[in-house]
Short mmCIF file of C-alpha atoms and ligand atoms in Angstrom, two decimals:
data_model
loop_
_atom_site.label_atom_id
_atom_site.label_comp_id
_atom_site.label_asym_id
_atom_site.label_seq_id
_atom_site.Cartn_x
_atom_site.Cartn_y
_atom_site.Cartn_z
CA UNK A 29 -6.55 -8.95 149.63
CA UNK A 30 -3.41 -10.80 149.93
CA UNK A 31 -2.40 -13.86 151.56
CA UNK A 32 0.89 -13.53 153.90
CA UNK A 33 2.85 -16.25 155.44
CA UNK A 34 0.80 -16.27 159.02
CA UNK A 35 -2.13 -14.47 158.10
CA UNK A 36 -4.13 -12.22 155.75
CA UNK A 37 -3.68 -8.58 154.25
CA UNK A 38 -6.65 -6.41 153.34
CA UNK A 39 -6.01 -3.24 151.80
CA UNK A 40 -8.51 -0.45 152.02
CA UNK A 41 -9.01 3.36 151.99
CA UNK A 42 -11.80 4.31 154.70
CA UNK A 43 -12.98 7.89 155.74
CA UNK A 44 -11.96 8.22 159.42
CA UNK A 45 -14.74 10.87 160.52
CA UNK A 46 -14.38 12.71 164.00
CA UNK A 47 -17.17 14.53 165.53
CA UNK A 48 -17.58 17.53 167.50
CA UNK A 49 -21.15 16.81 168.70
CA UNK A 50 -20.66 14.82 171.91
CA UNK A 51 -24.44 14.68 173.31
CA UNK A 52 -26.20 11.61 172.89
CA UNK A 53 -28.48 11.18 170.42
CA UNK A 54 -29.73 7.76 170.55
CA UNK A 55 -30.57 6.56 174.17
CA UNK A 56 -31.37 2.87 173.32
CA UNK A 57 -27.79 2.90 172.00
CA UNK A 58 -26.60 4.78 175.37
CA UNK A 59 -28.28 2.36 177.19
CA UNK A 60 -26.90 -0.74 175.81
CA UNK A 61 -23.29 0.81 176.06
CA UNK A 62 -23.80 1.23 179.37
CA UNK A 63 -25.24 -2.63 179.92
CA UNK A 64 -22.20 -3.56 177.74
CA UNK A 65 -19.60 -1.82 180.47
CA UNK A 66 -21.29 -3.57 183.31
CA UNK A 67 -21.17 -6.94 182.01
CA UNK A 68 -17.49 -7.02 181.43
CA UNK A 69 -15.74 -10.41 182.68
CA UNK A 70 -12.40 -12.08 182.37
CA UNK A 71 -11.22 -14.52 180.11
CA UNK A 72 -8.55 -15.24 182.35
CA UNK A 73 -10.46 -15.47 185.65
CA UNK A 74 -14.17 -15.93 185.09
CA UNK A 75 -13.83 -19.40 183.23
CA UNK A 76 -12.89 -22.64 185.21
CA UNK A 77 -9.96 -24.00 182.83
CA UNK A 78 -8.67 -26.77 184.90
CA UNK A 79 -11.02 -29.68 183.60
CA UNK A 80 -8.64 -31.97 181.57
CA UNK A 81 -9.62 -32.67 177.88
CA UNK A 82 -7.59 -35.62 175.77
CA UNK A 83 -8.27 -34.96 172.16
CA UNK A 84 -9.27 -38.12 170.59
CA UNK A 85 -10.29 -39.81 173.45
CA UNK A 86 -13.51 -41.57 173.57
CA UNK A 87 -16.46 -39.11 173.75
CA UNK A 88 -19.82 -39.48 176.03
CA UNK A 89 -23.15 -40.01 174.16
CA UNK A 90 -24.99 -36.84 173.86
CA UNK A 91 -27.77 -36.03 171.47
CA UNK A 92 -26.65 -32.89 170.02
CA UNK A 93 -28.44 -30.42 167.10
CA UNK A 94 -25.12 -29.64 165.73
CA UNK A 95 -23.92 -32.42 164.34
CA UNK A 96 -21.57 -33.55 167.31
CA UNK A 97 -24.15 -36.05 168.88
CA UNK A 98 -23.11 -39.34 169.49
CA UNK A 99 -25.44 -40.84 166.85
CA UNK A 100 -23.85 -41.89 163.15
CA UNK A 101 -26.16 -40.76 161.01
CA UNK A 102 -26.83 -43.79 158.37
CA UNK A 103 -25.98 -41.58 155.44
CA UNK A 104 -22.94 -40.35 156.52
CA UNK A 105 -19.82 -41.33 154.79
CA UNK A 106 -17.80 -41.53 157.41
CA UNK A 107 -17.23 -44.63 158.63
CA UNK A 108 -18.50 -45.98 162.15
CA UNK A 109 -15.03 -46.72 163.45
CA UNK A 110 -13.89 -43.22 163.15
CA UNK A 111 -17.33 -41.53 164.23
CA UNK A 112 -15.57 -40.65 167.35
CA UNK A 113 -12.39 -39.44 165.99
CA UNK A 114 -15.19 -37.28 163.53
CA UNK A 115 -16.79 -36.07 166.49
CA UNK A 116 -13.20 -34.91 167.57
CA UNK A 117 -12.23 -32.88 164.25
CA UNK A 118 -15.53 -31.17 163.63
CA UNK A 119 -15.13 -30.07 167.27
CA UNK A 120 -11.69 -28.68 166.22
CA UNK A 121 -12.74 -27.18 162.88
CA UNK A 122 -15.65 -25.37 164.56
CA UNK A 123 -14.10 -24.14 167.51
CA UNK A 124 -11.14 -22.73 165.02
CA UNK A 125 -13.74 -20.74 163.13
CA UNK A 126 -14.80 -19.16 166.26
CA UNK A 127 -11.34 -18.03 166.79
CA UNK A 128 -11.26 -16.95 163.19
CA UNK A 129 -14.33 -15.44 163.37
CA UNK A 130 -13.27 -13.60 166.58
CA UNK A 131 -10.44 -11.87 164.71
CA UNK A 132 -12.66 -10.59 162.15
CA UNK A 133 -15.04 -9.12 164.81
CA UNK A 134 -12.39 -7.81 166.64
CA UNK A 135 -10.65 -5.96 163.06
CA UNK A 136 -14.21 -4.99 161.57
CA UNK A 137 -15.64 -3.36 164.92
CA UNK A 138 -12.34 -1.32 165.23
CA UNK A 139 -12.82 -0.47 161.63
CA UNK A 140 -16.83 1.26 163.03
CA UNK A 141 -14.75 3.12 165.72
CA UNK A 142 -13.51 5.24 162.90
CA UNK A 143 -15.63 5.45 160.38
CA UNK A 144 -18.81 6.02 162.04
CA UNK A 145 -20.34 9.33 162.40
CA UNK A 146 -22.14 9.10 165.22
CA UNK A 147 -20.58 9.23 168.93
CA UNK A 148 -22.42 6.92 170.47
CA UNK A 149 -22.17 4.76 167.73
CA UNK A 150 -18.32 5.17 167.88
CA UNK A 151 -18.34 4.76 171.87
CA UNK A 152 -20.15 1.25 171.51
CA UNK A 153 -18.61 0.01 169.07
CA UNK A 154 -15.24 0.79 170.64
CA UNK A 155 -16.42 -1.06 174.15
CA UNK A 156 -17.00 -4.05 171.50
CA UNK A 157 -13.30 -4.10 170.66
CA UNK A 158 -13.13 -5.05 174.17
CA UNK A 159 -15.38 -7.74 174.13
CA UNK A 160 -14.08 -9.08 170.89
CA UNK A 161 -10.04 -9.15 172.50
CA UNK A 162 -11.67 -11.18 175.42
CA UNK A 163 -13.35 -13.42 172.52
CA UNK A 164 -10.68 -13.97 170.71
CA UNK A 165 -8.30 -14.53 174.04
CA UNK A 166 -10.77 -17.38 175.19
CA UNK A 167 -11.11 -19.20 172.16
CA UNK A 168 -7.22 -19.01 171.42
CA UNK A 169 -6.70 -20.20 174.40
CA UNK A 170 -9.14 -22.95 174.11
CA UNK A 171 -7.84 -24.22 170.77
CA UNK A 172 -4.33 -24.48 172.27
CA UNK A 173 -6.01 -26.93 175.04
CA UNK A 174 -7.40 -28.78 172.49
CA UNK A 175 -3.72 -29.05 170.76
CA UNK A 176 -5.98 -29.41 167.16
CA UNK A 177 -6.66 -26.49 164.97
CA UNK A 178 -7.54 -25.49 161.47
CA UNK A 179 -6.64 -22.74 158.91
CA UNK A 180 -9.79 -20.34 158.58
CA UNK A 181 -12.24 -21.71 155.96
CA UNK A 182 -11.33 -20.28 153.09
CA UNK A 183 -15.42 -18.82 152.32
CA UNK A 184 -14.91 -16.95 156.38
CA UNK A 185 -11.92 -15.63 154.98
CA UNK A 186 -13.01 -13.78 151.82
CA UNK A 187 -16.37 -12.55 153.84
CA UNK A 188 -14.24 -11.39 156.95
CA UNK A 189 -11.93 -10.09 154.05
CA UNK A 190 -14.96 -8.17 152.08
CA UNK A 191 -16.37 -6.62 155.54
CA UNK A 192 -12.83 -5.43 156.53
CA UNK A 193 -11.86 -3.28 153.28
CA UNK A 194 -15.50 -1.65 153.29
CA UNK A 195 -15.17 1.61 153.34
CA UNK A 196 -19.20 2.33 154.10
CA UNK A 197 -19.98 1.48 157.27
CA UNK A 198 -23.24 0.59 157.16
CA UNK A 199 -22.25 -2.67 155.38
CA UNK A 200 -19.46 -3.37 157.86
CA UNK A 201 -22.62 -3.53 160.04
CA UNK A 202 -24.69 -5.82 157.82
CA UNK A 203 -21.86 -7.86 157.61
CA UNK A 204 -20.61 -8.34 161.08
CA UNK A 205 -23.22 -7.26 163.53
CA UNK A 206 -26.38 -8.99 161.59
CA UNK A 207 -24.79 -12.00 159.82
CA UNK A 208 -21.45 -12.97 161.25
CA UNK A 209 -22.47 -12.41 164.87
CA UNK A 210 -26.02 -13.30 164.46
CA UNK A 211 -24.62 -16.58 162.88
CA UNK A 212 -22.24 -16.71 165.53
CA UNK A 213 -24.77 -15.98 168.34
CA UNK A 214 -27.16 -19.07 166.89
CA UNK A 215 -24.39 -21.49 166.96
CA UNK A 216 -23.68 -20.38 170.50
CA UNK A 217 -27.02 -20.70 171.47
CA UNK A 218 -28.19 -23.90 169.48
CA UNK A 219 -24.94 -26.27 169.67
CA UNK A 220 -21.84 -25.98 172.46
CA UNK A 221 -23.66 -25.41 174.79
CA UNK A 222 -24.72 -29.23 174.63
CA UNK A 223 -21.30 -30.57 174.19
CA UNK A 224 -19.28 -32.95 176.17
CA UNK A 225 -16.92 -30.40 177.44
CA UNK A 226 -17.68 -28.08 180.62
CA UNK A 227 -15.10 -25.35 179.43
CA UNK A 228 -16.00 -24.64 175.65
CA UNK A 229 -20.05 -24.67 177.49
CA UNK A 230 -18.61 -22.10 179.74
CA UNK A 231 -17.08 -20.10 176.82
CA UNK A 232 -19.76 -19.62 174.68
CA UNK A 233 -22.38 -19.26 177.38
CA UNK A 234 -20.33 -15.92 178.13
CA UNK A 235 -19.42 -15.35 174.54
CA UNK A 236 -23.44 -15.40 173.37
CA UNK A 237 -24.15 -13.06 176.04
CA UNK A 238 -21.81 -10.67 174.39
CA UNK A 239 -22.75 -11.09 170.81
CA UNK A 240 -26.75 -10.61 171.48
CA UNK A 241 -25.64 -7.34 172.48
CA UNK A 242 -23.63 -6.76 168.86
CA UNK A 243 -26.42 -8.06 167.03
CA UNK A 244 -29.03 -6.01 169.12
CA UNK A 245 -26.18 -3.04 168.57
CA UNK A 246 -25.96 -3.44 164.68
CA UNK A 247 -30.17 -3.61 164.42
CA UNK A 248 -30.56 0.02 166.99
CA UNK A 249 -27.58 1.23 164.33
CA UNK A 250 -29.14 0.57 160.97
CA UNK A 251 -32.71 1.24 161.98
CA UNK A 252 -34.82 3.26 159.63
CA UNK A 253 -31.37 3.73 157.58
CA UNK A 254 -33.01 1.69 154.22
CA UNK A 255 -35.21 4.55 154.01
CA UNK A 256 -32.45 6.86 153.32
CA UNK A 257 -30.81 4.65 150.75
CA UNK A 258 -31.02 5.39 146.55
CA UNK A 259 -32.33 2.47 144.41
CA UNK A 260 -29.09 1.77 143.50
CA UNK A 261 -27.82 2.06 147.28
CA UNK A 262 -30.14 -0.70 147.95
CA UNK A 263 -29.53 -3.14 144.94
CA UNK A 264 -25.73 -2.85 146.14
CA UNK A 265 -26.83 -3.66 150.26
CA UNK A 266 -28.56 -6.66 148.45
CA UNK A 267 -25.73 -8.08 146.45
CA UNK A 268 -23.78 -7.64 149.80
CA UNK A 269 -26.15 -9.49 151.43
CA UNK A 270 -26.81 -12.29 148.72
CA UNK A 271 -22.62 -12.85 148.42
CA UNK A 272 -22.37 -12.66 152.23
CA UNK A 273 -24.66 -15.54 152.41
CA UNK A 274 -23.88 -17.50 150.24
CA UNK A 275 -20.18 -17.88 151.64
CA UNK A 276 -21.68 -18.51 155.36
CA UNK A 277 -23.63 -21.05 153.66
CA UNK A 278 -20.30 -22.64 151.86
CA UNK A 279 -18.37 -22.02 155.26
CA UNK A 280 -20.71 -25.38 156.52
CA UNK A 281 -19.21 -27.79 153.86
CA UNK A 282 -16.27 -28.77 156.06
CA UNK A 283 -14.14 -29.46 152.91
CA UNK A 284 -11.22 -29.31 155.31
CA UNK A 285 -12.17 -32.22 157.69
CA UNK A 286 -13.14 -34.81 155.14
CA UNK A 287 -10.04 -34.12 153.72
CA UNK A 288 -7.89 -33.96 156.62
CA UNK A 289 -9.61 -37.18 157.83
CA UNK A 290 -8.49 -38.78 154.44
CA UNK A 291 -12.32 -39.31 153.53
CA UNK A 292 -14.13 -38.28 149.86
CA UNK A 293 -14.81 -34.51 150.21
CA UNK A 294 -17.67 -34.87 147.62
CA UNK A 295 -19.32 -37.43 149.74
CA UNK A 296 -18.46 -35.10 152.70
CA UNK A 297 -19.96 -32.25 151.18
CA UNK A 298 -22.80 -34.40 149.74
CA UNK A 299 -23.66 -35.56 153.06
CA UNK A 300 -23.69 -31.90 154.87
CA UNK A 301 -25.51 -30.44 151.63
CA UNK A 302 -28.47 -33.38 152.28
CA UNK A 303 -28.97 -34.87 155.48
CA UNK A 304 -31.89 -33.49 157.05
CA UNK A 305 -30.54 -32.47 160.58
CA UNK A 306 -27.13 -30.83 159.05
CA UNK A 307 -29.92 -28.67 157.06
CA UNK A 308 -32.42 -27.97 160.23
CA UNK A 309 -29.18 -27.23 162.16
CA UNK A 310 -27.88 -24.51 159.20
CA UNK A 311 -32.01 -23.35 158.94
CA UNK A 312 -31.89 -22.55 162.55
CA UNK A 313 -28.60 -20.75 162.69
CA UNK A 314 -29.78 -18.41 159.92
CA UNK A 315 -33.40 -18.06 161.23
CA UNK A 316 -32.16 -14.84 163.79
CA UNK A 317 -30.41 -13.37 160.71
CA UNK A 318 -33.15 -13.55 158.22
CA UNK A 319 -35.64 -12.35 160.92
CA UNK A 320 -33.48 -9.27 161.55
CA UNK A 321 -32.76 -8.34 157.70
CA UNK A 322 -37.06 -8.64 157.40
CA UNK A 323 -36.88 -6.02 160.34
CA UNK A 324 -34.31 -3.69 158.87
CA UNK A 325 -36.51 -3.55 155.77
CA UNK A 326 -33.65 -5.50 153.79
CA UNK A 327 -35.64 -8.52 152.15
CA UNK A 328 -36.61 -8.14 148.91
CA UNK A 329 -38.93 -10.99 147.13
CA UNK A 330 -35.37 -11.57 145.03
CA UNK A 331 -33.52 -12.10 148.15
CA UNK A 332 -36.05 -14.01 149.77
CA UNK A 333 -36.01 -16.52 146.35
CA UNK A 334 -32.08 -16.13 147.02
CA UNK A 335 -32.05 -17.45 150.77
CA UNK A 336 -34.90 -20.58 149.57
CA UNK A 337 -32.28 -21.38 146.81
CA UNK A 338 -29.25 -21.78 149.65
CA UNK A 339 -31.73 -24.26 151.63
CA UNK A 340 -31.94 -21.95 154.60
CA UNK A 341 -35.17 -20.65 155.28
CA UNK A 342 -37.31 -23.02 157.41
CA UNK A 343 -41.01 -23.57 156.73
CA UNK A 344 -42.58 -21.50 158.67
CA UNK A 345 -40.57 -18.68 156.95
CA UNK A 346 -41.61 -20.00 153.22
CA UNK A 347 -45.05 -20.24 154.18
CA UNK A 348 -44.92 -16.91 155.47
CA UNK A 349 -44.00 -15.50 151.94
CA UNK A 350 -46.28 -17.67 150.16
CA UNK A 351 -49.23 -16.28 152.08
FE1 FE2 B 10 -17.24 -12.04 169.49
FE1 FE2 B 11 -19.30 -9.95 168.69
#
């Protein structure tokens, strides 16, 4: 993995597999392809983009679970003058990990197309390419209204780097379809849809739609596949999973916004490490994922201890395992 000028090179060496067996063999899979073609729309034409939006400007009150809301927490270090202009830059920095994010979705899902064995794997993941182009169209074009952006977090970039040189395609899955997206999916769900601004609402109201079809796609795909697995097979799906977490987890330290708003980054990261709703907010977003890795057979008691270490299992979910 190299870093270019503009962007990011991954070198890898994947088994393209074509197959002569064109019936369908899963029709859960079939069916959701087929849901997937009919619920196509346009970034261009389906999303109103003519409300104005003046970064910096003062922002409404809104009570908010993801950290945008309108109310300075009292351990925060930032200071109450430049709440708003805080407000502003997270707003930036998350909606330029979308984007980021987007890519990788869009590079790692072409990456299935190939390397999958099944067809109807390779057909649905190929009609996500589509969605992910329209993804990453919307929220490029978004950022560019905004007229603020930031470089991907460097922890997104060595996970979306990791998933795209796999060359075994059921951890492509495990890392895009069940964490990224499900991640993705939560934040969707949980937080912009509350914001201030009608258009980003619009956006990920569509965008979630989409990606609870990915996550429901990578679940149908790796179904029953643990049982097939070696020990060893197994302890390696772990680590993946274990590393893989552990950078989403880093990804919410916002190093790059304390420091671009000329504030401590310890504090920063301090502060997003211990206040109680920046923790409930990173609990919930990893809830969907945990829940699906328990239903994919995935969780060991070590990975479970693993997940309670990074702070992101809620209580209902420790008390579950301590039963
Ligand atoms: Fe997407
Ligand atoms: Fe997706």
């Amino acid at each position: 993995m190299s870093i270019t000028p503009d962007g990011l090179a991954v070198e890898s060496a994947v088994v393209t597999t074509f197959t002569w067996d064109y019936t369908s063999k899963d029709p859960k899979l079939r069916a959701l392809y087929e849901k997937g073609k009919a619920a196509q729309w346009n970034a261009a034409t389906d999303i109103d983009w003519s409300p104005e939006l003046h970064f910096g400007a003062p922002l409404p009150e809104v009570d908010d679970v993801t950290g945008l809301s309108s109310r300075r927490p009292p351990n925060c270090p930032v200071p109450p003058e430049l709440w708003n202009a805080y407000r502003w830059e997270y707003h930036s920095w998350m909606t330029s990990q979308f984007l980021h994010g987007e890519q990788g979705a869009l590079l790692a899902t072409s990456r299935l197309v190939e390397t999958v064995p099944d067809l109807d794997d390779k057909l649905y993941a190929a009609s996500q390419v589509t969605d992910e182009a329209r993804h990453v169209e919307a929220f490029s074009r978004y950022v560019q209204r905004l007229g603020s952006s930031y470089p991907i977090n460097p922890a997104l970039r060595t996970l979306l780097g990791n998933v795209v040189s796999e060359r075994r395609w059921d951890i492509i899955y495990l890392g895009m379809q069940i964490i990224v997206e499900g991640l993705a999916l939560a934040v969707f769900r949980l937080g912009h849809a509350t914001t201030f601004d009608p258009v980003i609402r619009q956006i990920t109201d569509l965008v979630a739609r989409d990606e609870a079809r990915h996550v429901a796609f990578g679940v149908l795909a790796l179904e029953g596949l643990q049982d097939q697995l070696t020990s060893r097979e197994r302890a390696e799906r772990e680590e993946f999973i274990k590393e893989a977490s552990l950078l989403m987890s880093r990804r919410f330290r916002m190093e790059e916004v304390w420091q671009r708003m000329d504030l401590d980054v310890a504090a920063g990261v301090e502060y997003v490490l211990t206040d109680s709703a920046m923790r409930d907010f990173r609990r919930l977003m990893f809830a969907k994922i945990f829940s699906n890795l328990t239903r994919l057979g995935l969780v060991s008691d070590e990975l479970r201890a693993h997940f309670q270490e990074l702070a992101l299992l809620r209580p209902g979910q420790v008390r579950a395992w301590r039963r």
